Amino acid sequence: MDPLSEQTPFEVLSLSLRFENQEQQDWWQLTAPVLGQLMLHANYEVHQQYQYLVLFAHEIIPLLGPFPKNCRSTAQRALDPLEFCRNFQQAGNNIRLMFLPQSYHHHLNRQDPFGRSLTRAVLAKLGQVSGIELDLQVYYQLASLLTLTKTEEEKILQSTGWDNLSHPFNVQNAVGMLLAKTGKVMLKIDWFLPVKSMATGTPAVKLAFDAFRKLDQGDHLILPALRPMEDYFRTIEMQPSSPSSPQTMECVAMSCHLGGKASSRLKVYFKDSLLKFDRVADVWTLGGRLNHCPGIMEGLEILRSLWTILEIQEGYHYPAAQKSDMMSRNPGSGSTSSTDPQFFDGQGLGYNFEIRPGHPWPQPKIYFAPPCLTDSKTVDAMVMFFKTLGWEEEASRYKMNLQTY
């Protein structure tokens, strides 16, 4: 028997791949096996596994910069500046990855601290790779509206300094890649809005919605879905972003798929420190504006089931590092006068609303970040949730698959 037939694509490629330095080799050794296993468990054909592992080695690893010193647990691993995602859907699974464009030069030379020129260069480079679908028209339109100007950048650096900023205030862009089973790669670009909001004094949600309106250009492909979002979030009255004054509900990012204007799905992302199911229902339906839309109420019932499975403690949830600062500003009560309990466990919720050009309503999604759960409890919760959806095969394999990473 051929000994190579028993080796994984990662192991075979590792026999011949060479990297420019040890840090790139470390990226490959730690993260490529995870990508390989994700594709295997999502039933990618073996030739696609080879295709995407080679793409990862040649095109992505050189853009990740220095290898991080810390690693997180298996179930919640997100090695900044890289994140893998397995997307479960009724129609099947696919694998996505997201990375923050970086370089060794970026870390040594702070002439481009927020990556303005680097992001453009990365997209141009990826656009030359066979199999990657990329139309930069929408990117350039959004970049003119959302990227820090040189003057704004200098203002931030003089008042705060880049080293004193933390995510999401010290970065502007991330690049996402959908590794389709057809062999085609679809790109999306994310803009982290807080630093632009801080520099301009404009609420991040207004920056996002104004950019959507500019993209519409009178075609009315975006505005119908945008209007209920504008109406709802206007009632929340979000303020300009500030690292020293976090808000309970904040707009943190927007994104678009770079496949051409007609297919450029637009998304706006929010984070929320108030975890209450009544709040979830209100945001999910945009205060009732989406109640009549197909799938919205069914989705809300699925969320109710997951809420129960995760045993979420309702109340305000803040990062642990925020506790002393909040208490010093308002001893005894934190930053809110609400009677809802407060926790400093880092747990939170994320929302995004997706606009597809020509569709009349936005599509909501919700993200749970349960760091208070151990890996085993998170896995058990996912298994139980798969069973409630009737996904028995996924439920039976999920825990075993995770043990291989």
CSV table of C-alpha atoms in Angstrom, one decimal:
chain,number,residue,atom,x,y,z
A,1,MET,CA,0.0,0.0,0.0
A,2,ASP,CA,1.2,3.5,-0.8
A,3,PRO,CA,2.2,5.1,2.5
A,4,LEU,CA,1.0,8.5,1.2
A,5,SER,CA,-2.6,7.1,0.9
A,6,GLU,CA,-2.8,7.0,4.7
A,7,GLN,CA,-1.6,10.6,5.1
A,8,THR,CA,-3.8,13.7,5.3
A,9,PRO,CA,-3.5,16.4,2.7
A,10,PHE,CA,-1.8,18.5,5.4
A,11,GLU,CA,0.8,15.8,6.0
A,12,VAL,CA,1.5,15.3,2.3
A,13,LEU,CA,1.9,19.0,1.6
A,14,SER,CA,4.2,19.5,4.6
A,15,LEU,CA,6.7,17.2,3.0
A,16,SER,CA,7.4,19.8,0.3
A,17,LEU,CA,6.2,23.2,1.3
A,18,ARG,CA,8.8,25.7,2.4
A,19,PHE,CA,8.2,29.0,4.1
A,20,GLU,CA,10.2,32.3,4.2
A,21,ASN,CA,10.8,32.2,8.0
A,22,GLN,CA,10.1,30.2,11.1
A,23,GLU,CA,7.0,32.2,12.1
A,24,GLN,CA,5.3,31.3,8.8
A,25,GLN,CA,6.2,27.7,9.4
A,26,ASP,CA,4.6,28.0,12.9
A,27,TRP,CA,1.4,29.4,11.4
A,28,TRP,CA,1.3,26.4,9.1
A,29,GLN,CA,2.0,23.8,11.7
A,30,LEU,CA,-0.6,25.0,14.1
A,31,THR,CA,-3.4,26.2,11.9
A,32,ALA,CA,-3.3,24.2,8.7
A,33,PRO,CA,-4.3,20.9,10.4
A,34,VAL,CA,-7.3,22.7,11.8
A,35,LEU,CA,-8.4,23.9,8.4
A,36,GLY,CA,-7.8,20.5,7.0
A,37,GLN,CA,-9.9,18.8,9.6
A,38,LEU,CA,-12.7,21.3,9.2
A,39,MET,CA,-12.8,20.6,5.5
A,40,LEU,CA,-12.8,16.9,6.0
A,41,HIS,CA,-15.7,17.0,8.5
A,42,ALA,CA,-17.6,19.3,6.2
A,43,ASN,CA,-17.3,16.7,3.4
A,44,TYR,CA,-15.0,18.7,1.0
A,45,GLU,CA,-13.6,16.6,-1.8
A,46,VAL,CA,-10.0,15.7,-1.3
A,47,HIS,CA,-8.8,17.8,-4.3
A,48,GLN,CA,-10.6,20.8,-2.8
A,49,GLN,CA,-8.8,20.2,0.5
A,50,TYR,CA,-5.5,20.3,-1.4
A,51,GLN,CA,-6.5,23.4,-3.3
A,52,TYR,CA,-7.5,25.4,-0.2
A,53,LEU,CA,-4.5,24.3,1.9
A,54,VAL,CA,-2.1,25.4,-0.9
A,55,LEU,CA,-4.0,28.7,-1.2
A,56,PHE,CA,-3.7,29.1,2.6
A,57,ALA,CA,0.0,28.4,2.6
A,58,HIS,CA,1.0,30.6,-0.4
A,59,GLU,CA,-1.5,33.5,-0.1
A,60,ILE,CA,-2.8,33.9,3.4
A,61,ILE,CA,0.0,32.9,5.8
A,62,PRO,CA,2.4,35.6,4.5
A,63,LEU,CA,-0.3,38.1,5.4
A,64,LEU,CA,-0.7,37.1,9.0
A,65,GLY,CA,2.4,38.8,10.5
A,66,PRO,CA,4.2,37.6,13.6
A,67,PHE,CA,3.0,34.4,15.2
A,68,PRO,CA,0.9,35.0,18.3
A,69,LYS,CA,2.3,34.0,21.7
A,70,ASN,CA,-1.0,32.9,23.2
A,71,CYS,CA,-3.4,30.1,22.1
A,72,ARG,CA,-7.0,29.7,23.2
A,73,SER,CA,-9.0,26.6,24.0
A,74,THR,CA,-10.0,24.2,21.2
A,75,ALA,CA,-13.8,25.0,21.0
A,76,GLN,CA,-13.3,28.8,21.2
A,77,ARG,CA,-10.0,29.1,19.3
A,78,ALA,CA,-9.5,32.3,17.5
A,79,LEU,CA,-5.9,33.1,16.9
A,80,ASP,CA,-5.7,36.8,16.2
A,81,PRO,CA,-5.3,37.8,13.4
A,82,LEU,CA,-6.9,34.6,12.0
A,83,GLU,CA,-10.2,32.9,12.6
A,84,PHE,CA,-11.8,29.7,11.0
A,85,CYS,CA,-15.5,29.2,10.9
A,86,ARG,CA,-17.6,26.1,10.0
A,87,ASN,CA,-21.0,27.3,8.9
A,88,PHE,CA,-23.8,24.8,9.5
A,89,GLN,CA,-26.8,25.1,7.2
A,90,GLN,CA,-29.7,22.8,6.2
A,91,ALA,CA,-28.2,22.8,2.6
A,92,GLY,CA,-24.8,21.7,3.9
A,93,ASN,CA,-21.6,22.9,5.6
A,94,ASN,CA,-19.0,25.3,4.3
A,95,ILE,CA,-15.8,26.7,5.7
A,96,ARG,CA,-14.9,30.3,6.0
A,97,LEU,CA,-11.9,32.1,7.3
A,98,MET,CA,-11.2,35.7,8.3
A,99,PHE,CA,-7.9,37.4,8.8
A,100,LEU,CA,-6.6,40.9,9.7
A,101,PRO,CA,-4.2,41.9,6.9
A,102,GLN,CA,-0.8,42.3,8.5
A,103,SER,CA,2.9,42.1,7.6
A,104,TYR,CA,6.2,42.0,9.3
A,105,HIS,CA,6.8,45.5,7.9
A,106,HIS,CA,3.6,46.7,9.4
A,107,HIS,CA,4.8,45.7,12.9
A,108,LEU,CA,8.2,47.3,12.4
A,109,ASN,CA,7.2,50.5,10.6
A,110,ARG,CA,4.3,52.4,11.9
A,111,GLN,CA,3.9,54.6,8.8
A,112,ASP,CA,0.7,52.8,8.0
A,113,PRO,CA,-0.6,51.9,11.6
A,114,PHE,CA,-4.2,51.3,10.6
A,115,GLY,CA,-3.4,49.4,7.4
A,116,ARG,CA,-4.9,51.8,4.9
A,117,SER,CA,-2.5,51.0,2.0
A,118,LEU,CA,-2.0,47.4,3.1
A,119,THR,CA,-5.6,46.4,2.7
A,120,ARG,CA,-5.7,47.7,-0.8
A,121,ALA,CA,-2.5,45.8,-1.7
A,122,VAL,CA,-3.8,42.6,-0.2
A,123,LEU,CA,-7.1,42.7,-2.1
A,124,ALA,CA,-5.2,43.5,-5.4
A,125,LYS,CA,-2.9,40.6,-4.8
A,126,LEU,CA,-5.7,38.1,-4.0
A,127,GLY,CA,-7.6,39.3,-7.1
A,128,GLN,CA,-4.8,37.8,-9.2
A,129,VAL,CA,-5.3,34.3,-7.8
A,130,SER,CA,-7.1,31.9,-10.0
A,131,GLY,CA,-10.4,30.8,-8.5
A,132,ILE,CA,-11.0,34.0,-6.4
A,133,GLU,CA,-14.0,36.0,-7.5
A,134,LEU,CA,-13.4,39.7,-6.9
A,135,ASP,CA,-15.0,42.9,-8.0
A,136,LEU,CA,-13.4,46.0,-6.3
A,137,GLN,CA,-15.9,48.6,-7.4
A,138,VAL,CA,-17.9,48.5,-4.2
A,139,TYR,CA,-14.8,48.3,-2.1
A,140,TYR,CA,-13.4,51.5,-3.6
A,141,GLN,CA,-16.8,53.3,-3.0
A,142,LEU,CA,-16.9,52.2,0.6
A,143,ALA,CA,-13.2,53.0,1.2
A,144,SER,CA,-13.7,56.6,0.1
A,145,LEU,CA,-16.4,56.9,2.8
A,146,LEU,CA,-15.1,54.8,5.7
A,147,THR,CA,-11.3,54.6,5.6
A,148,LEU,CA,-9.5,57.1,7.9
A,149,THR,CA,-8.1,60.1,6.0
A,150,LYS,CA,-4.5,61.0,6.7
A,151,THR,CA,-5.7,64.0,8.8
A,152,GLU,CA,-8.1,61.8,10.8
A,153,GLU,CA,-5.3,59.3,11.4
A,154,GLU,CA,-2.9,61.9,12.6
A,155,LYS,CA,-5.6,63.3,14.9
A,156,ILE,CA,-6.0,59.8,16.5
A,157,LEU,CA,-2.3,59.2,16.8
A,158,GLN,CA,-1.6,62.6,18.4
A,159,SER,CA,-4.5,62.4,20.9
A,160,THR,CA,-4.3,58.7,21.9
A,161,GLY,CA,-1.4,56.9,20.2
A,162,TRP,CA,-1.7,53.6,18.4
A,163,ASP,CA,-0.1,51.6,21.2
A,164,ASN,CA,-2.8,52.8,23.6
A,165,LEU,CA,-5.7,51.5,21.4
A,166,SER,CA,-7.2,48.1,21.5
A,167,HIS,CA,-9.5,46.2,19.2
A,168,PRO,CA,-11.6,47.4,17.5
A,169,PHE,CA,-10.1,50.9,17.7
A,170,ASN,CA,-6.7,50.0,16.4
A,171,VAL,CA,-7.7,48.3,13.1
A,172,GLN,CA,-9.9,49.2,10.2
A,173,ASN,CA,-10.3,46.1,8.0
A,174,ALA,CA,-10.5,42.4,8.0
A,175,VAL,CA,-10.8,40.1,5.0
A,176,GLY,CA,-13.2,37.2,4.9
A,177,MET,CA,-13.1,34.2,2.5
A,178,LEU,CA,-15.8,31.6,1.8
A,179,LEU,CA,-14.1,28.4,0.5
A,180,ALA,CA,-17.0,27.1,-1.6
A,181,LYS,CA,-17.2,23.4,-2.5
A,182,THR,CA,-17.3,24.4,-6.2
A,183,GLY,CA,-13.6,25.5,-5.9
A,184,LYS,CA,-14.5,29.2,-6.1
A,185,VAL,CA,-13.5,31.6,-3.4
A,186,MET,CA,-15.7,34.5,-2.5
A,187,LEU,CA,-14.2,37.5,-0.6
A,188,LYS,CA,-15.8,40.0,1.7
A,189,ILE,CA,-14.3,43.0,3.4
A,190,ASP,CA,-15.1,44.2,6.9
A,191,TRP,CA,-14.8,47.7,8.2
A,192,PHE,CA,-14.4,48.2,12.0
A,193,LEU,CA,-16.1,51.5,12.5
A,194,PRO,CA,-15.2,52.7,16.0
A,195,VAL,CA,-11.9,54.4,15.1
A,196,LYS,CA,-13.6,56.3,12.2
A,197,SER,CA,-16.5,57.2,14.6
A,198,MET,CA,-14.0,58.4,17.2
A,199,ALA,CA,-12.1,60.5,14.7
A,200,THR,CA,-15.1,62.2,13.1
A,201,GLY,CA,-17.5,62.4,16.1
A,202,THR,CA,-20.1,60.5,14.1
A,203,PRO,CA,-22.0,57.5,15.5
A,204,ALA,CA,-20.8,54.3,13.9
A,205,VAL,CA,-24.3,53.3,13.0
A,206,LYS,CA,-24.7,56.5,11.0
A,207,LEU,CA,-21.5,55.9,9.2
A,208,ALA,CA,-22.7,52.5,8.1
A,209,PHE,CA,-26.2,53.6,7.1
A,210,ASP,CA,-25.0,56.6,5.2
A,211,ALA,CA,-22.5,54.4,3.3
A,212,PHE,CA,-25.4,52.0,2.4
A,213,ARG,CA,-27.4,55.0,1.0
A,214,LYS,CA,-24.5,56.2,-1.1
A,215,LEU,CA,-24.1,52.7,-2.6
A,216,ASP,CA,-27.8,52.6,-3.5
A,217,GLN,CA,-27.3,55.6,-6.0
A,218,GLY,CA,-31.0,55.9,-6.6
A,219,ASP,CA,-31.4,52.3,-7.8
A,220,HIS,CA,-33.6,51.5,-4.7
A,221,LEU,CA,-32.0,48.1,-4.4
A,222,ILE,CA,-30.8,48.7,-0.9
A,223,LEU,CA,-33.1,51.4,0.6
A,224,PRO,CA,-36.2,49.3,1.1
A,225,ALA,CA,-34.4,47.0,3.5
A,226,LEU,CA,-32.4,49.8,5.0
A,227,ARG,CA,-35.4,51.9,6.1
A,228,PRO,CA,-36.7,49.7,8.9
A,229,MET,CA,-33.2,49.4,10.3
A,230,GLU,CA,-32.7,53.2,10.3
A,231,ASP,CA,-36.1,53.6,12.0
A,232,TYR,CA,-35.4,51.1,14.8
A,233,PHE,CA,-31.8,52.1,15.6
A,234,ARG,CA,-32.7,55.8,15.6
A,235,THR,CA,-34.7,55.0,18.8
A,236,ILE,CA,-31.6,53.7,20.5
A,237,GLU,CA,-29.7,57.0,20.0
A,238,MET,CA,-26.2,55.6,19.9
A,239,GLN,CA,-23.3,58.0,20.4
A,240,PRO,CA,-19.9,58.3,18.7
A,241,SER,CA,-17.6,55.5,19.8
A,242,SER,CA,-15.1,56.0,22.6
A,243,PRO,CA,-12.8,53.4,24.1
A,244,SER,CA,-13.3,55.0,27.5
A,245,SER,CA,-17.1,55.2,27.4
A,246,PRO,CA,-18.5,51.9,26.0
A,247,GLN,CA,-22.2,51.8,25.3
A,248,THR,CA,-24.6,49.0,26.1
A,249,MET,CA,-25.5,48.6,22.4
A,250,GLU,CA,-22.9,49.6,19.8
A,251,CYS,CA,-22.4,49.4,16.1
A,252,VAL,CA,-19.0,47.9,15.6
A,253,ALA,CA,-18.6,47.0,11.9
A,254,MET,CA,-20.1,46.7,8.5
A,255,SER,CA,-19.1,44.4,5.6
A,256,CYS,CA,-19.8,43.7,1.9
A,257,HIS,CA,-19.2,40.8,-0.4
A,258,LEU,CA,-16.9,41.7,-3.2
A,259,GLY,CA,-18.7,40.0,-6.1
A,260,GLY,CA,-20.1,43.0,-7.9
A,261,LYS,CA,-22.8,45.5,-6.9
A,262,ALA,CA,-25.8,43.4,-7.8
A,263,SER,CA,-24.6,40.5,-5.6
A,264,SER,CA,-22.8,42.5,-2.9
A,265,ARG,CA,-24.5,41.4,0.3
A,266,LEU,CA,-24.2,44.2,2.9
A,267,LYS,CA,-24.1,43.6,6.6
A,268,VAL,CA,-23.9,45.8,9.7
A,269,TYR,CA,-22.8,44.4,13.0
A,270,PHE,CA,-23.8,45.3,16.6
A,271,LYS,CA,-22.7,44.1,20.0
A,272,ASP,CA,-24.9,44.2,23.0
A,273,SER,CA,-24.0,43.9,26.7
A,274,LEU,CA,-27.7,43.5,27.8
A,275,LEU,CA,-28.6,39.8,27.6
A,276,LYS,CA,-32.4,39.5,28.0
A,277,PHE,CA,-34.6,37.5,25.8
A,278,ASP,CA,-37.1,40.3,25.5
A,279,ARG,CA,-34.3,42.5,24.3
A,280,VAL,CA,-33.3,39.8,21.8
A,281,ALA,CA,-36.8,39.6,20.4
A,282,ASP,CA,-37.0,43.3,20.1
A,283,VAL,CA,-33.7,43.6,18.2
A,284,TRP,CA,-34.4,40.5,16.1
A,285,THR,CA,-37.7,41.9,14.8
A,286,LEU,CA,-36.5,45.5,14.7
A,287,GLY,CA,-39.2,46.4,17.3
A,288,GLY,CA,-41.8,44.5,15.4
A,289,ARG,CA,-41.1,45.9,12.0
A,290,LEU,CA,-40.1,42.4,10.7
A,291,ASN,CA,-42.8,40.4,12.4
A,292,HIS,CA,-44.6,39.7,9.1
A,293,CYS,CA,-41.5,38.7,7.2
A,294,PRO,CA,-41.0,35.1,6.2
A,295,GLY,CA,-39.0,33.1,8.7
A,296,ILE,CA,-38.6,35.8,11.3
A,297,MET,CA,-40.9,34.4,14.0
A,298,GLU,CA,-39.8,30.8,13.3
A,299,GLY,CA,-36.2,32.0,13.8
A,300,LEU,CA,-37.2,33.7,17.1
A,301,GLU,CA,-38.5,30.4,18.4
A,302,ILE,CA,-35.2,28.6,17.5
A,303,LEU,CA,-33.4,31.4,19.4
A,304,ARG,CA,-35.6,30.8,22.4
A,305,SER,CA,-34.7,27.2,22.4
A,306,LEU,CA,-30.9,28.0,22.2
A,307,TRP,CA,-31.3,30.6,24.9
A,308,THR,CA,-32.7,27.9,27.2
A,309,ILE,CA,-30.0,25.4,26.3
A,310,LEU,CA,-27.2,27.8,27.0
A,311,GLU,CA,-28.7,28.7,30.4
A,312,ILE,CA,-27.9,32.4,29.9
A,313,GLN,CA,-28.0,34.5,33.0
A,314,GLU,CA,-30.1,37.6,32.1
A,315,GLY,CA,-28.6,41.0,32.8
A,316,TYR,CA,-25.8,43.3,31.8
A,317,HIS,CA,-22.5,41.4,30.9
A,318,TYR,CA,-19.3,43.4,30.7
A,319,PRO,CA,-15.6,42.5,30.3
A,320,ALA,CA,-13.9,41.8,33.6
A,321,ALA,CA,-11.4,44.6,32.9
A,322,GLN,CA,-14.2,47.1,32.8
A,323,LYS,CA,-15.4,46.5,36.4
A,324,SER,CA,-13.0,48.7,38.3
A,325,ASP,CA,-13.4,51.6,35.8
A,326,MET,CA,-17.2,51.4,36.0
A,327,MET,CA,-17.2,51.3,39.8
A,328,SER,CA,-14.8,54.3,40.1
A,329,ARG,CA,-17.1,56.3,37.9
A,330,ASN,CA,-20.3,55.3,39.7
A,331,PRO,CA,-19.5,53.4,42.9
A,332,GLY,CA,-22.0,50.8,44.0
A,333,SER,CA,-24.0,50.7,40.8
A,334,GLY,CA,-21.8,50.5,37.8
A,335,SER,CA,-22.8,52.5,34.7
A,336,THR,CA,-26.5,51.8,34.6
A,337,SER,CA,-29.4,52.6,36.9
A,338,SER,CA,-31.3,49.5,35.7
A,339,THR,CA,-32.3,46.9,38.3
A,340,ASP,CA,-31.0,44.1,36.0
A,341,PRO,CA,-28.0,42.3,37.5
A,342,GLN,CA,-24.5,43.0,36.3
A,343,PHE,CA,-21.9,40.4,35.5
A,344,PHE,CA,-18.2,41.0,34.5
A,345,ASP,CA,-17.6,37.7,32.6
A,346,GLY,CA,-17.1,39.0,29.1
A,347,GLN,CA,-20.2,37.3,27.8
A,348,GLY,CA,-22.1,39.2,25.2
A,349,LEU,CA,-24.3,39.1,22.1
A,350,GLY,CA,-23.6,40.1,18.6
A,351,TYR,CA,-26.2,40.9,15.9
A,352,ASN,CA,-25.9,41.5,12.2
A,353,PHE,CA,-28.5,42.5,9.7
A,354,GLU,CA,-27.9,41.5,6.1
A,355,ILE,CA,-29.2,43.5,3.1
A,356,ARG,CA,-29.3,41.7,-0.3
A,357,PRO,CA,-29.8,44.1,-3.2
A,358,GLY,CA,-33.3,43.9,-4.4
A,359,HIS,CA,-34.7,42.1,-1.3
A,360,PRO,CA,-37.3,44.2,0.6
A,361,TRP,CA,-36.3,43.2,4.2
A,362,PRO,CA,-33.1,42.8,6.1
A,363,GLN,CA,-32.2,39.3,7.4
A,364,PRO,CA,-31.1,39.2,11.1
A,365,LYS,CA,-28.5,36.9,12.6
A,366,ILE,CA,-27.3,36.6,16.2
A,367,TYR,CA,-24.0,35.5,17.6
A,368,PHE,CA,-23.5,34.0,21.1
A,369,ALA,CA,-20.1,34.4,22.8
A,370,PRO,CA,-20.3,32.2,26.0
A,371,PRO,CA,-16.8,32.4,27.6
A,372,CYS,CA,-18.4,31.6,30.9
A,373,LEU,CA,-19.0,28.1,29.7
A,374,THR,CA,-16.3,25.5,29.7
A,375,ASP,CA,-15.4,23.9,26.4
A,376,SER,CA,-17.3,20.7,27.3
A,377,LYS,CA,-20.4,22.6,28.3
A,378,THR,CA,-20.3,24.6,25.0
A,379,VAL,CA,-20.0,21.4,23.0
A,380,ASP,CA,-22.8,19.7,25.0
A,381,ALA,CA,-25.0,22.7,24.3
A,382,MET,CA,-24.3,22.5,20.6
A,383,VAL,CA,-25.1,18.8,20.5
A,384,MET,CA,-28.4,19.4,22.2
A,385,PHE,CA,-29.2,22.3,19.8
A,386,PHE,CA,-28.5,20.2,16.8
A,387,LYS,CA,-30.9,17.6,18.1
A,388,THR,CA,-33.7,20.2,18.5
A,389,LEU,CA,-33.2,21.1,14.8
A,390,GLY,CA,-33.4,17.4,13.8
A,391,TRP,CA,-29.8,17.4,12.7
A,392,GLU,CA,-29.1,14.0,14.2
A,393,GLU,CA,-26.0,13.2,12.1
A,394,GLU,CA,-24.3,16.5,13.1
A,395,ALA,CA,-25.3,15.9,16.7
A,396,SER,CA,-23.7,12.4,16.7
A,397,ARG,CA,-20.4,13.5,15.1
A,398,TYR,CA,-19.9,17.0,16.6
A,399,LYS,CA,-18.1,16.1,19.8
A,400,MET,CA,-16.0,13.4,18.2
A,401,ASN,CA,-15.0,15.7,15.4
A,402,LEU,CA,-13.8,18.4,17.8
A,403,GLN,CA,-11.6,16.0,19.6
A,404,THR,CA,-9.5,15.7,16.4
A,405,TYR,CA,-8.5,19.3,16.3
